[in-house]
Coordinates of C-alpha atoms and ligand atoms in Angstrom, one line a residue:
Chain A
M1 CA -2.5 -11.2 4.4
K2 CA 0.7 -11.5 6.4
E3 CA 2.5 -8.3 6.7
E4 CA 5.8 -10.0 6.7
L5 CA 5.0 -11.4 3.1
E6 CA 3.9 -7.9 2.2
Y7 CA 7.3 -6.3 3.0
L8 CA 9.1 -9.1 1.0
V9 CA 7.0 -8.4 -2.0
I10 CA 7.5 -4.6 -1.6
L11 CA 11.3 -4.9 -1.1
N12 CA 11.6 -7.4 -4.3
D13 CA 9.5 -5.0 -6.6
I14 CA 11.6 -2.0 -5.3
E15 CA 14.7 -4.0 -6.2
L16 CA 13.5 -5.0 -9.4
L17 CA 12.7 -1.5 -10.3
I18 CA 16.2 -0.3 -9.2
D19 CA 17.6 -3.1 -11.5
D20 CA 15.4 -2.0 -14.3
L21 CA 16.7 1.7 -14.0
G22 CA 20.3 0.3 -14.1
K23 CA 19.3 -1.3 -17.3
G24 CA 18.2 1.8 -19.2
T25 CA 14.4 2.1 -18.1
D26 CA 15.2 5.6 -16.5
A27 CA 16.0 6.5 -20.3
I28 CA 12.5 5.5 -21.5
E29 CA 10.7 6.9 -18.6
R30 CA 12.8 10.3 -19.4
Q31 CA 11.9 10.1 -22.8
L32 CA 8.1 9.8 -22.0
G33 CA 8.2 12.9 -19.7
F34 CA 8.6 11.3 -16.1
D35 CA 11.1 12.5 -13.7
V36 CA 13.4 10.0 -12.6
S37 CA 16.0 12.3 -11.1
R38 CA 15.9 11.2 -7.2
R39 CA 17.4 7.8 -7.4
E40 CA 18.8 8.2 -3.8
Q41 CA 15.2 8.4 -2.7
L42 CA 14.4 4.9 -4.2
D43 CA 17.5 3.6 -2.5
E44 CA 16.1 5.0 1.1
A45 CA 13.0 3.5 0.4
R46 CA 14.6 0.2 -0.3
Q47 CA 16.5 0.6 3.0
R48 CA 13.4 1.4 4.8
T49 CA 11.8 -1.6 3.5
R50 CA 14.5 -4.0 4.5
E51 CA 14.5 -2.6 8.0
Q52 CA 10.8 -3.7 8.2
C53 CA 11.5 -7.1 7.2
N54 CA 12.0 -10.0 9.5
P55 CA 15.6 -10.4 9.8
D56 CA 15.5 -14.4 9.4
L57 CA 13.3 -13.9 6.3
L58 CA 15.5 -11.1 5.1
R59 CA 18.4 -13.6 5.4
R60 CA 16.7 -16.1 3.2
Y61 CA 15.5 -13.4 0.8
D62 CA 19.0 -12.2 0.2
R63 CA 20.2 -15.9 -0.5
I64 CA 17.4 -16.5 -3.0
R65 CA 17.9 -13.0 -4.3
Q66 CA 21.7 -13.9 -5.1
K67 CA 20.4 -17.0 -7.0
Y68 CA 17.3 -15.3 -9.0
G69 CA 16.2 -11.7 -9.5
K70 CA 12.8 -12.4 -8.8
V71 CA 12.4 -13.6 -5.1
I72 CA 8.6 -13.9 -5.2
A73 CA 6.8 -16.2 -7.3
P74 CA 3.2 -15.8 -8.1
V75 CA 1.2 -19.1 -7.9
F76 CA -1.9 -19.5 -10.3
D77 CA -3.8 -22.6 -10.2
G78 CA -1.4 -24.6 -7.9
I79 CA 1.7 -23.7 -10.2
C80 CA 4.7 -21.8 -9.1
Y81 CA 5.5 -19.2 -11.8
G82 CA 9.0 -18.9 -10.5
C83 CA 10.0 -22.4 -11.7
F84 CA 6.8 -23.5 -13.5
Q85 CA 6.3 -26.4 -11.5
R86 CA 3.2 -27.8 -9.9
L87 CA 3.1 -27.5 -6.1
P88 CA 2.3 -30.4 -3.8
T89 CA -1.3 -30.5 -3.1
Q90 CA -1.2 -29.7 0.5
L91 CA 0.9 -26.5 -0.2
A92 CA -1.5 -25.5 -2.8
Q93 CA -4.3 -25.8 -0.4
V94 CA -3.1 -23.8 2.4
N95 CA -4.5 -20.5 3.8
R96 CA -3.3 -18.4 0.9
N97 CA -0.9 -15.6 1.8
E98 CA -1.4 -15.9 5.4
E99 CA 1.7 -17.9 5.9
I100 CA 5.2 -17.3 4.3
L101 CA 5.8 -20.4 2.2
A102 CA 8.6 -21.3 -0.2
C103 CA 8.4 -23.3 -3.4
P104 CA 9.7 -26.9 -2.8
H105 CA 11.2 -26.8 -6.1
C106 CA 13.0 -23.5 -6.6
G107 CA 12.9 -21.9 -3.1
R108 CA 11.2 -18.7 -4.1
F109 CA 8.7 -17.1 -1.8
L110 CA 5.2 -18.0 -2.8
Y111 CA 2.4 -15.1 -3.3
F112 CA -1.0 -16.7 -4.2
M113 CA -2.9 -15.2 -6.9
R114 CA -6.9 -15.2 -6.8
Chain B
M1 CA 2.8 -1.2 -34.4
E2 CA -0.7 -2.0 -33.9
A3 CA -2.7 0.5 -32.1
I4 CA -3.2 -0.3 -28.3
H5 CA -6.8 0.1 -27.2
L6 CA -6.4 1.5 -23.5
S7 CA -10.1 0.5 -23.2
D8 CA -9.1 -3.2 -23.2
Y9 CA -7.4 -2.7 -19.9
L10 CA -10.2 -0.5 -18.3
D11 CA -13.8 -1.2 -17.2
P12 CA -16.4 1.1 -15.7
N13 CA -15.4 0.0 -12.1
S14 CA -11.8 1.3 -12.9
L15 CA -13.1 5.0 -13.7
E16 CA -13.8 7.6 -11.2
L17 CA -15.1 10.9 -12.6
S18 CA -15.0 12.8 -9.5
L19 CA -12.1 12.0 -7.1
E20 CA -12.5 13.2 -3.7
A21 CA -8.7 13.3 -3.0
A22 CA -7.3 16.7 -1.8
T23 CA -3.7 15.4 -1.6
K24 CA -1.4 13.3 -3.7
N25 CA -1.4 10.3 -1.2
E26 CA -5.0 10.4 -1.1
A27 CA -5.4 10.5 -4.9
L28 CA -3.1 7.4 -5.1
T29 CA -5.1 5.7 -2.4
E30 CA -8.2 6.2 -4.4
L31 CA -6.8 5.1 -7.8
V32 CA -5.2 1.9 -6.2
R33 CA -8.8 1.1 -5.0
L34 CA -10.0 1.2 -8.4
L35 CA -7.9 -1.8 -9.4
P36 CA -9.5 -5.3 -9.4
I37 CA -7.4 -6.8 -6.6
D38 CA -7.7 -7.8 -3.0
A39 CA -7.4 -5.6 0.0
G40 CA -4.0 -7.1 1.0
S41 CA -2.6 -6.8 -2.7
R42 CA -3.8 -3.0 -2.5
N43 CA -1.6 -2.2 0.5
I44 CA 1.5 -3.6 -1.5
A45 CA 0.2 -1.7 -4.7
L46 CA -0.1 1.5 -2.7
Q47 CA 3.2 1.5 -1.1
L48 CA 4.9 0.6 -4.3
V49 CA 3.3 3.4 -6.3
K50 CA 4.4 5.8 -3.5
S51 CA 7.9 4.3 -3.8
R52 CA 7.9 5.2 -7.6
E53 CA 6.7 8.8 -6.8
E54 CA 9.9 9.2 -4.6
L55 CA 12.0 8.6 -7.7
G56 CA 10.4 11.8 -9.1
S57 CA 6.8 12.8 -9.8
T58 CA 4.8 11.2 -12.6
G59 CA 2.8 14.4 -13.1
I60 CA 4.1 15.1 -16.6
G61 CA 2.6 18.6 -16.9
K62 CA -0.6 20.2 -18.2
G63 CA -2.6 18.7 -15.4
I64 CA -1.6 15.1 -16.2
A65 CA -0.3 12.3 -14.0
I66 CA 0.7 8.9 -15.0
P67 CA 1.5 7.0 -11.7
H68 CA 2.9 3.5 -12.8
V69 CA 4.0 0.4 -10.9
R70 CA 5.2 -3.0 -11.4
S71 CA 4.6 -5.8 -9.0
T72 CA 4.4 -9.5 -8.7
I73 CA 0.7 -8.9 -7.2
F74 CA -0.6 -8.0 -10.6
P75 CA -1.7 -11.1 -12.7
S76 CA -1.8 -8.8 -15.8
I77 CA -1.6 -5.2 -16.9
M78 CA -4.5 -3.1 -15.2
L79 CA -5.4 0.6 -15.6
A80 CA -7.4 2.9 -13.6
Y81 CA -8.5 6.6 -14.4
G82 CA -9.6 9.3 -12.0
R83 CA -10.5 12.7 -12.8
S84 CA -10.4 15.9 -10.4
E85 CA -12.2 19.0 -11.0
K86 CA -10.4 20.9 -8.4
G87 CA -6.9 19.6 -9.2
I88 CA -4.5 17.8 -6.9
D89 CA -1.0 19.1 -6.2
F90 CA 1.2 16.3 -7.4
G91 CA 4.6 17.8 -7.4
A92 CA 4.2 17.7 -11.2
V93 CA 7.2 19.1 -13.6
D94 CA 5.3 22.3 -14.4
G95 CA 4.1 22.8 -10.8
Q96 CA 0.5 22.7 -12.1
P97 CA -2.3 20.9 -10.2
V98 CA -3.4 17.6 -11.7
H99 CA -6.7 16.9 -13.1
H100 CA -6.5 13.7 -15.0
L101 CA -4.8 10.8 -13.5
F102 CA -4.1 7.5 -15.3
L103 CA -2.8 4.6 -13.2
V104 CA -0.7 1.8 -15.0
A105 CA 0.0 -1.4 -13.0
S106 CA 1.9 -4.3 -14.5
P107 CA 3.4 -7.5 -13.7
P108 CA 7.4 -7.2 -13.5
I109 CA 7.7 -9.1 -16.8
E110 CA 4.8 -9.7 -19.1
P111 CA 5.2 -11.7 -22.3
S112 CA 3.5 -9.1 -24.4
N113 CA 6.0 -6.4 -23.4
L114 CA 3.1 -3.7 -23.2
Y115 CA 4.1 -1.9 -20.2
H116 CA 6.1 0.9 -21.7
P117 CA 4.0 1.1 -25.1
I118 CA 0.8 1.6 -23.0
L119 CA 2.6 4.4 -21.0
A120 CA 3.7 5.9 -24.3
Q121 CA 0.1 5.6 -25.7
I122 CA -1.4 7.5 -22.7
V123 CA 1.2 10.2 -23.0
R124 CA 0.4 10.7 -26.7
L125 CA -3.2 10.7 -25.8
V126 CA -3.0 13.6 -23.2
R127 CA -0.5 15.5 -25.2
L128 CA -3.1 17.1 -27.4
A129 CA -5.3 19.9 -25.8
K130 CA -8.4 18.8 -27.5
N131 CA -8.1 15.3 -26.0
R132 CA -7.6 16.8 -22.8
K133 CA -10.7 19.0 -23.2
K134 CA -12.6 15.9 -24.1
L135 CA -11.7 13.9 -21.2
A136 CA -12.7 16.7 -19.0
E137 CA -16.1 17.0 -20.6
S138 CA -17.2 13.4 -20.7
E139 CA -20.4 13.1 -18.2
T140 CA -20.6 9.4 -17.8
K141 CA -18.3 6.5 -17.5
A142 CA -19.7 5.0 -20.8
E143 CA -19.1 8.3 -22.7
L144 CA -15.5 8.2 -21.1
L145 CA -14.6 4.7 -22.0
N146 CA -15.8 5.3 -25.6
L147 CA -13.9 8.3 -25.7
I148 CA -10.8 6.6 -24.7
D149 CA -11.3 3.8 -27.2
E150 CA -11.9 6.3 -30.0
L151 CA -8.7 8.5 -29.1
T152 CA -6.6 5.2 -29.2
A153 CA -8.1 3.5 -32.2
G154 CA -4.9 4.5 -34.0
Ligands
LIG1 ZN1 9.1 -22.6 -7.8

């Protein structure tokens, strides 16, 4: 898999986790007995991941992120699960996850599921 | 609420009765390897599970750790279980080494909203000393799967 895609996925998932904590997931976690005390560590992990991302891709990422929370859209059977539209055949057939591809309908980065 | 059968999310390939790991990182690597995902996705899963641990240990005490992670790379909720006889230093809340590790992996959003209920179910399961003893005593994967099924039948 293309490393640049890995970093984008990791970044989005860390940012979604931070969003979730802000929405009260930390309270649920604490209630279940988990430690969620080191929020600043997570911010550092986020920053580290941002520094590993390709700057051009990161700019695109941030633009999409302003529009949607989820920047990475999984693809199942040729359907983008960001916007639930079918991808053009030639896009659906490329070497999966070896290129950075965006959905022509919603612009999210695509992550092909097996 | 209806009982969640953890065994629905586990299969023999996602169980390891004797983890080789000596460290927390090795344990997380071994657990992620038990998930039915491709190698590229495993890299991502491992990085994310480590990021979650930076927020605070998922070692909840009494020899139990429940590392958990949400990512786009998971098509559905997946679990893995690993057991370590010698115990692993996991930075657990009570400072005790960890012997039973459940990994919970989920997509960021799932329609059934089972992520937290499944975490809660595992916490309930391992809270009882007699259940932890049974987990420790299971000799085969089949036995362990049956046990988990039985203990979460509600
Ligand atoms: Zn789309």
